[in-house]
PDB file of C-alpha atoms in Angstrom:
ATOM      1  CA  MET A 166      52.802 -25.313 -42.966  1.00 51.00           C
ATOM      2  CA  GLY A 167      53.586 -22.729 -45.609  1.00 63.00           C
ATOM      3  CA  LEU A 168      52.852 -19.383 -43.887  1.00 67.00           C
ATOM      4  CA  LEU A 169      54.087 -20.637 -40.524  1.00 64.00           C
ATOM      5  CA  ALA A 170      57.357 -22.014 -42.046  1.00 65.00           C
ATOM      6  CA  ALA A 171      60.637 -20.207 -42.781  1.00 62.00           C
ATOM      7  CA  SER A 172      59.996 -20.513 -46.610  1.00 66.00           C
ATOM      8  CA  GLY A 173      57.376 -21.770 -48.884  1.00 74.00           C
ATOM      9  CA  GLY A 174      55.656 -21.417 -52.321  1.00 86.00           C
ATOM     10  CA  PHE A 175      52.507 -19.426 -52.870  1.00 89.00           C
ATOM     11  CA  THR A 176      49.839 -18.955 -55.482  1.00 93.00           C
ATOM     12  CA  ARG A 177      47.940 -15.662 -55.560  1.00 94.00           C
ATOM     13  CA  TYR A 178      44.401 -15.312 -56.861  1.00 95.00           C
ATOM     14  CA  ARG A 179      41.687 -12.693 -57.244  1.00 93.00           C
ATOM     15  CA  ILE A 180      37.993 -12.976 -57.422  1.00 92.00           C
ATOM     16  CA  VAL A 181      36.525 -12.991 -60.896  1.00 91.00           C
ATOM     17  CA  GLY A 182      33.519 -10.726 -61.232  1.00 88.00           C
ATOM     18  CA  GLU A 183      31.316  -9.354 -58.466  1.00 89.00           C
ATOM     19  CA  VAL A 184      32.029 -10.486 -54.971  1.00 89.00           C
ATOM     20  CA  ASN A 185      29.324 -12.404 -53.301  1.00 89.00           C
ATOM     21  CA  LYS A 186      28.887 -10.347 -50.137  1.00 91.00           C
ATOM     22  CA  GLN A 187      26.355 -12.753 -48.635  1.00 93.00           C
ATOM     23  CA  ALA A 188      28.828 -15.597 -49.051  1.00 93.00           C
ATOM     24  CA  LEU A 189      31.399 -13.500 -47.162  1.00 92.00           C
ATOM     25  CA  ARG A 190      28.961 -12.950 -44.360  1.00 93.00           C
ATOM     26  CA  GLU A 191      28.231 -16.633 -44.206  1.00 95.00           C
ATOM     27  CA  ALA A 192      31.795 -17.723 -44.552  1.00 95.00           C
ATOM     28  CA  PRO A 193      32.105 -19.630 -41.255  1.00 96.00           C
ATOM     29  CA  ASP A 194      28.982 -21.640 -41.943  1.00 97.00           C
ATOM     30  CA  ARG A 195      29.974 -22.278 -45.468  1.00 97.00           C
ATOM     31  CA  LEU A 196      33.425 -23.567 -44.458  1.00 97.00           C
ATOM     32  CA  LYS A 197      31.787 -25.967 -41.988  1.00 97.00           C
ATOM     33  CA  LYS A 198      29.451 -27.227 -44.678  1.00 97.00           C
ATOM     34  CA  TYR A 199      32.452 -28.267 -46.841  1.00 97.00           C
ATOM     35  CA  ALA A 200      34.747 -29.089 -43.837  1.00 98.00           C
ATOM     36  CA  PHE A 201      37.153 -32.069 -43.971  1.00 97.00           C
ATOM     37  CA  VAL A 202      35.628 -35.464 -43.141  1.00 96.00           C
ATOM     38  CA  ASP A 203      37.995 -37.981 -41.546  1.00 94.00           C
ATOM     39  CA  ILE A 204      38.572 -41.325 -43.246  1.00 93.00           C
ATOM     40  CA  ASP A 205      40.615 -43.129 -40.659  1.00 90.00           C
ATOM     41  CA  ASN A 206      37.875 -45.693 -39.994  1.00 88.00           C
ATOM     42  CA  THR A 207      37.032 -46.301 -43.702  1.00 87.00           C
ATOM     43  CA  ALA A 208      38.620 -47.727 -46.743  1.00 84.00           C
ATOM     44  CA  ASP A 209      38.159 -44.505 -48.775  1.00 90.00           C
ATOM     45  CA  GLU A 210      41.167 -43.520 -50.969  1.00 90.00           C
ATOM     46  CA  ARG A 211      41.061 -39.796 -50.194  1.00 94.00           C
ATOM     47  CA  SER A 212      39.053 -37.022 -48.474  1.00 97.00           C
ATOM     48  CA  PHE A 213      39.463 -33.288 -48.618  1.00 97.00           C
ATOM     49  CA  GLY A 214      37.899 -30.167 -47.187  1.00 98.00           C
ATOM     50  CA  TRP A 215      38.329 -27.004 -45.135  1.00 98.00           C
ATOM     51  CA  THR A 216      39.738 -26.910 -41.596  1.00 97.00           C
ATOM     52  CA  SER A 217      41.067 -24.437 -39.085  1.00 97.00           C
ATOM     53  CA  PHE A 218      44.211 -22.335 -39.963  1.00 95.00           C
ATOM     54  CA  GLU A 219      45.670 -22.904 -36.522  1.00 94.00           C
ATOM     55  CA  ASP A 220      44.857 -26.599 -36.079  1.00 95.00           C
ATOM     56  CA  TYR A 221      44.120 -28.984 -38.944  1.00 95.00           C
ATOM     57  CA  LEU A 222      42.332 -31.311 -36.596  1.00 96.00           C
ATOM     58  CA  ASP A 223      39.761 -28.613 -35.713  1.00 97.00           C
ATOM     59  CA  THR A 224      37.021 -28.858 -38.349  1.00 96.00           C
ATOM     60  CA  GLU A 225      34.496 -26.965 -36.160  1.00 96.00           C
ATOM     61  CA  TRP A 226      36.720 -23.893 -35.600  1.00 96.00           C
ATOM     62  CA  ARG A 227      36.278 -24.371 -31.826  1.00 95.00           C
ATOM     63  CA  GLY A 228      39.790 -22.987 -31.005  1.00 93.00           C
ATOM     64  CA  SER A 229      39.688 -19.931 -33.219  1.00 93.00           C
ATOM     65  CA  PRO A 230      37.241 -18.496 -35.860  1.00 95.00           C
ATOM     66  CA  PRO A 231      38.343 -17.943 -39.498  1.00 96.00           C
ATOM     67  CA  GLU A 232      37.758 -14.173 -39.248  1.00 95.00           C
ATOM     68  CA  LYS A 233      41.037 -12.296 -38.512  1.00 94.00           C
ATOM     69  CA  GLY A 234      40.010  -8.550 -38.940  1.00 93.00           C
ATOM     70  CA  HIS A 235      39.301  -8.096 -42.565  1.00 94.00           C
ATOM     71  CA  TYR A 236      41.115 -11.379 -43.431  1.00 95.00           C
ATOM     72  CA  LEU A 237      39.661 -14.955 -43.567  1.00 96.00           C
ATOM     73  CA  ALA A 238      42.257 -17.526 -42.575  1.00 97.00           C
ATOM     74  CA  PHE A 239      41.558 -21.281 -43.063  1.00 97.00           C
ATOM     75  CA  ALA A 240      43.244 -24.307 -44.579  1.00 97.00           C
ATOM     76  CA  LEU A 241      42.639 -27.058 -47.151  1.00 98.00           C
ATOM     77  CA  ARG A 242      43.310 -30.579 -45.818  1.00 97.00           C
ATOM     78  CA  LEU A 243      43.780 -33.548 -48.124  1.00 97.00           C
ATOM     79  CA  ASP A 244      44.180 -37.030 -46.765  1.00 96.00           C
ATOM     80  CA  THR A 245      45.292 -39.682 -49.147  1.00 94.00           C
ATOM     81  CA  ARG A 246      45.839 -43.412 -48.728  1.00 92.00           C
ATOM     82  CA  ARG A 247      48.596 -45.000 -50.771  1.00 89.00           C
ATOM     83  CA  ILE A 248      49.434 -48.607 -51.375  1.00 87.00           C
ATOM     84  CA  SER A 249      52.964 -49.553 -52.384  1.00 86.00           C
ATOM     85  CA  PRO A 250      52.789 -51.147 -55.867  1.00 88.00           C
ATOM     86  CA  ALA A 251      55.191 -53.911 -54.532  1.00 93.00           C
ATOM     87  CA  VAL A 252      52.885 -54.530 -51.555  1.00 88.00           C
ATOM     88  CA  PHE A 253      49.835 -54.721 -53.885  1.00 86.00           C
ATOM     89  CA  LYS A 254      51.628 -56.981 -56.308  1.00 92.00           C
ATOM     90  CA  LYS A 255      52.569 -59.366 -53.521  1.00 92.00           C
ATOM     91  CA  HIS A 256      49.062 -59.618 -52.030  1.00 90.00           C
ATOM     92  CA  LEU A 257      47.542 -59.927 -55.492  1.00 89.00           C
ATOM     93  CA  ARG A 258      49.844 -62.911 -56.271  1.00 90.00           C
ATOM     94  CA  LEU A 259      49.018 -64.568 -52.888  1.00 88.00           C
ATOM     95  CA  ALA A 260      45.240 -64.126 -53.499  1.00 88.00           C
ATOM     96  CA  ILE A 261      45.473 -65.547 -57.021  1.00 86.00           C
ATOM     97  CA  ASP A 262      47.534 -68.522 -55.890  1.00 82.00           C
ATOM     98  CA  HIS A 263      44.938 -69.213 -53.186  1.00 85.00           C
ATOM     99  CA  GLU A 264      42.245 -68.969 -55.791  1.00 85.00           C
ATOM    100  CA  LYS A 265      44.063 -71.517 -58.045  1.00 84.00           C
ATOM    101  CA  GLU A 266      44.421 -73.902 -55.071  1.00 84.00           C
ATOM    102  CA  GLN A 267      40.671 -73.864 -54.495  1.00 83.00           C
ATOM    103  CA  MET A 268      40.037 -74.277 -58.150  1.00 83.00           C
ATOM    104  CA  LYS A 269      42.114 -77.484 -58.229  1.00 81.00           C
ATOM    105  CA  ASP A 270      39.773 -79.005 -55.775  1.00 76.00           C
ATOM    106  CA  GLU A 271      36.973 -78.303 -58.165  1.00 76.00           C
ATOM    107  CA  GLY A 272      38.824 -79.617 -61.180  1.00 75.00           C
ATOM    108  CA  LYS A 273      39.461 -76.227 -62.752  1.00 76.00           C
ATOM    109  CA  VAL A 274      42.797 -74.740 -63.813  1.00 73.00           C
ATOM    110  CA  PHE A 275      42.119 -71.351 -65.330  1.00 80.00           C
ATOM    111  CA  VAL A 276      41.372 -68.042 -63.581  1.00 82.00           C
ATOM    112  CA  SER A 277      39.352 -65.878 -65.879  1.00 84.00           C
ATOM    113  CA  LYS A 278      40.139 -62.273 -66.564  1.00 86.00           C
ATOM    114  CA  ASP A 279      36.917 -61.002 -64.866  1.00 86.00           C
ATOM    115  CA  ARG A 280      37.753 -63.169 -61.752  1.00 86.00           C
ATOM    116  CA  LYS A 281      41.266 -61.741 -61.650  1.00 87.00           C
ATOM    117  CA  LYS A 282      39.776 -58.247 -61.770  1.00 90.00           C
ATOM    118  CA  GLU A 283      37.461 -59.116 -58.899  1.00 90.00           C
ATOM    119  CA  ILE A 284      40.307 -60.439 -56.879  1.00 90.00           C
ATOM    120  CA  ALA A 285      42.391 -57.308 -57.527  1.00 91.00           C
ATOM    121  CA  GLU A 286      39.600 -55.029 -56.365  1.00 89.00           C
ATOM    122  CA  ARG A 287      39.157 -57.104 -53.163  1.00 91.00           C
ATOM    123  CA  VAL A 288      42.867 -57.031 -52.427  1.00 89.00           C
ATOM    124  CA  LYS A 289      42.950 -53.293 -52.987  1.00 88.00           C
ATOM    125  CA  LEU A 290      40.026 -52.723 -50.694  1.00 87.00           C
ATOM    126  CA  SER A 291      41.531 -54.896 -48.035  1.00 87.00           C
ATOM    127  CA  LEU A 292      44.912 -53.120 -48.167  1.00 88.00           C
ATOM    128  CA  MET A 293      43.225 -49.703 -48.235  1.00 84.00           C
ATOM    129  CA  SER A 294      41.275 -50.511 -45.110  1.00 83.00           C
ATOM    130  CA  ARG A 295      44.614 -51.327 -43.431  1.00 85.00           C
ATOM    131  CA  ALA A 296      46.567 -48.330 -44.598  1.00 86.00           C
ATOM    132  CA  LEU A 297      46.482 -45.071 -42.591  1.00 88.00           C
ATOM    133  CA  PRO A 298      45.781 -41.971 -44.691  1.00 93.00           C
ATOM    134  CA  ILE A 299      48.543 -39.435 -45.013  1.00 93.00           C
ATOM    135  CA  PRO A 300      47.521 -35.840 -44.305  1.00 95.00           C
ATOM    136  CA  ALA A 301      48.508 -32.777 -46.121  1.00 95.00           C
ATOM    137  CA  VAL A 302      47.553 -29.201 -45.220  1.00 95.00           C
ATOM    138  CA  PHE A 303      47.612 -26.089 -47.362  1.00 95.00           C
ATOM    139  CA  GLU A 304      46.899 -22.644 -45.758  1.00 96.00           C
ATOM    140  CA  ILE A 305      44.745 -20.011 -47.190  1.00 96.00           C
ATOM    141  CA  ILE A 306      44.590 -16.236 -46.508  1.00 96.00           C
ATOM    142  CA  TRP A 307      41.814 -14.158 -48.077  1.00 96.00           C
ATOM    143  CA  ASN A 308      42.008 -10.394 -47.901  1.00 95.00           C
ATOM    144  CA  THR A 309      38.284  -9.545 -48.115  1.00 94.00           C
ATOM    145  CA  ILE A 310      38.922  -5.791 -48.852  1.00 92.00           C
ATOM    146  CA  ASP A 311      41.290  -6.240 -51.754  1.00 91.00           C
ATOM    147  CA  GLN A 312      39.823  -9.669 -52.631  1.00 92.00           C
ATOM    148  CA  VAL A 313      43.214 -11.158 -53.010  1.00 94.00           C
ATOM    149  CA  ILE A 314      43.696 -14.806 -51.907  1.00 96.00           C
ATOM    150  CA  TRP A 315      46.806 -16.596 -51.142  1.00 96.00           C
ATOM    151  CA  LEU A 316      47.181 -20.414 -51.402  1.00 96.00           C
ATOM    152  CA  CYS A 317      50.301 -21.879 -49.800  1.00 94.00           C
ATOM    153  CA  THR A 318      51.323 -24.246 -52.585  1.00 94.00           C
ATOM    154  CA  THR A 319      52.265 -24.081 -56.273  1.00 92.00           C
ATOM    155  CA  ASN A 320      51.221 -27.671 -56.930  1.00 93.00           C
ATOM    156  CA  GLY A 321      49.026 -27.815 -59.966  1.00 93.00           C
ATOM    157  CA  LYS A 322      46.672 -30.577 -58.751  1.00 95.00           C
ATOM    158  CA  ILE A 323      46.199 -28.923 -55.343  1.00 96.00           C
ATOM    159  CA  GLN A 324      45.476 -25.526 -57.169  1.00 96.00           C
ATOM    160  CA  GLU A 325      42.745 -27.229 -59.202  1.00 96.00           C
ATOM    161  CA  LEU A 326      41.288 -28.949 -56.132  1.00 97.00           C
ATOM    162  CA  PHE A 327      41.284 -25.687 -54.188  1.00 97.00           C
ATOM    163  CA  GLU A 328      39.742 -23.648 -57.080  1.00 97.00           C
ATOM    164  CA  ASP A 329      36.868 -26.210 -57.470  1.00 97.00           C
ATOM    165  CA  LEU A 330      36.181 -26.465 -53.774  1.00 98.00           C
ATOM    166  CA  PHE A 331      36.370 -22.638 -53.349  1.00 97.00           C
ATOM    167  CA  THR A 332      33.750 -22.194 -56.038  1.00 96.00           C
ATOM    168  CA  SER A 333      31.359 -24.811 -54.551  1.00 97.00           C
ATOM    169  CA  THR A 334      31.755 -23.258 -51.082  1.00 97.00           C
ATOM    170  CA  PHE A 335      31.482 -19.582 -51.892  1.00 96.00           C
ATOM    171  CA  GLU A 336      29.766 -19.509 -55.385  1.00 95.00           C
ATOM    172  CA  MET A 337      32.656 -17.313 -56.664  1.00 95.00           C
ATOM    173  CA  HIS A 338      35.326 -18.009 -59.274  1.00 94.00           C
ATOM    174  CA  LEU A 339      39.036 -17.470 -58.964  1.00 95.00           C
ATOM    175  CA  GLU A 340      41.757 -16.401 -61.340  1.00 92.00           C
ATOM    176  CA  PRO A 341      45.435 -17.012 -60.631  1.00 91.00           C
ATOM    177  CA  GLN A 342      47.506 -13.767 -60.676  1.00 88.00           C
ATOM    178  CA  THR A 343      50.268 -14.998 -62.827  1.00 75.00           C
ATOM    179  CA  PRO A 344      53.350 -12.888 -63.568  1.00 72.00           C
ATOM    180  CA  ALA A 345      51.869 -12.008 -66.982  1.00 68.00           C
ATOM    181  CA  TYR A 346      48.633 -10.847 -65.371  1.00 68.00           C
ATOM    182  CA  LEU A 347      50.539  -8.677 -62.876  1.00 70.00           C
ATOM    183  CA  ALA A 348      52.631  -7.178 -65.482  1.00 69.00           C
ATOM    184  CA  GLU A 349      49.554  -6.260 -67.456  1.00 69.00           C
ATOM    185  CA  ARG A 350      48.024  -4.700 -64.484  1.00 68.00           C
ATOM    186  CA  ILE A 351      51.129  -2.555 -63.899  1.00 73.00           C
ATOM    187  CA  VAL A 352      51.926  -1.477 -67.437  1.00 71.00           C
ATOM    188  CA  GLY A 353      48.442  -1.617 -68.990  1.00 66.00           C
ATOM    189  CA  VAL A 354      46.688  -3.894 -71.435  1.00 63.00           C
ATOM    190  CA  GLU A 355      48.348  -2.731 -74.616  1.00 65.00           C
ATOM    191  CA  LYS A 356      51.907  -3.061 -73.237  1.00 64.00           C
ATOM    192  CA  GLY A 357      50.880  -6.173 -71.435  1.00 60.00           C
ATOM    193  CA  LEU A 358      50.028  -7.832 -74.809  1.00 65.00           C
ATOM    194  CA  ALA A 359      53.458  -7.089 -76.132  1.00 68.00           C
ATOM    195  CA  ILE A 360      54.898  -8.880 -73.069  1.00 66.00           C
ATOM    196  CA  GLU A 361      53.221 -12.060 -74.284  1.00 67.00           C
ATOM    197  CA  HIS A 362      55.476 -12.047 -77.401  1.00 68.00           C
ATOM    198  CA  LEU A 363      58.725 -11.602 -75.585  1.00 68.00           C
ATOM    199  CA  GLU A 364      61.151 -14.593 -75.668  1.00 71.00           C
ATOM    200  CA  PRO A 365      63.286 -15.447 -72.647  1.00 66.00           C
ATOM    201  CA  SER A 366      66.975 -14.400 -72.818  1.00 68.00           C
ATOM    202  CA  GLN A 367      69.670 -16.943 -72.301  1.00 69.00           C
ATOM    203  CA  PHE A 368      72.579 -16.014 -70.109  1.00 66.00           C
ATOM    204  CA  GLY A 369      75.819 -17.934 -70.256  1.00 62.00           C
ATOM    205  CA  GLY A 370      79.471 -17.572 -69.961  1.00 54.00           C
TER     206      GLY A 370
END
């Protein structure tokens, strides 16, 4: 857990354009609308959605509301099922061998490409239903006065997932506050443009 751990990586965002004040008032209901849905009893490959900041198993915010003064605190949960390539290869081989044995009884010797594809999909579905999804949780803090949002990860794929889900939930767009953006904000647009043309220095003995 990023904010509750001794160290971690963070991505800072700001709201682009006008803030949707109605969405802010409706934040608890909007979070519940896009809350995480468990896939333990399915064969789905992944599931993602919002959950409580304090308890990632609480998707109803029964333990604590997301409002913390002028902050909103919640989390993005992503559950993913993974099948080891070696495990998949083994079970696919077993399934195709079984298919060939059945075909011998029918006087056939060749498994078509389409049939192999069907077998592979069946094997994958079977293994998925037996694999437990692995949960990952990424905390979010939203300062509703300054409209600055902190996401507790620097992973590009998670950032993209978060940005898309945030826009769907709150009908607002986010812009990452990169070092270049922050520098421009401090020194101004003209000097900020000059920074873009700077080349990194190399230090060596």
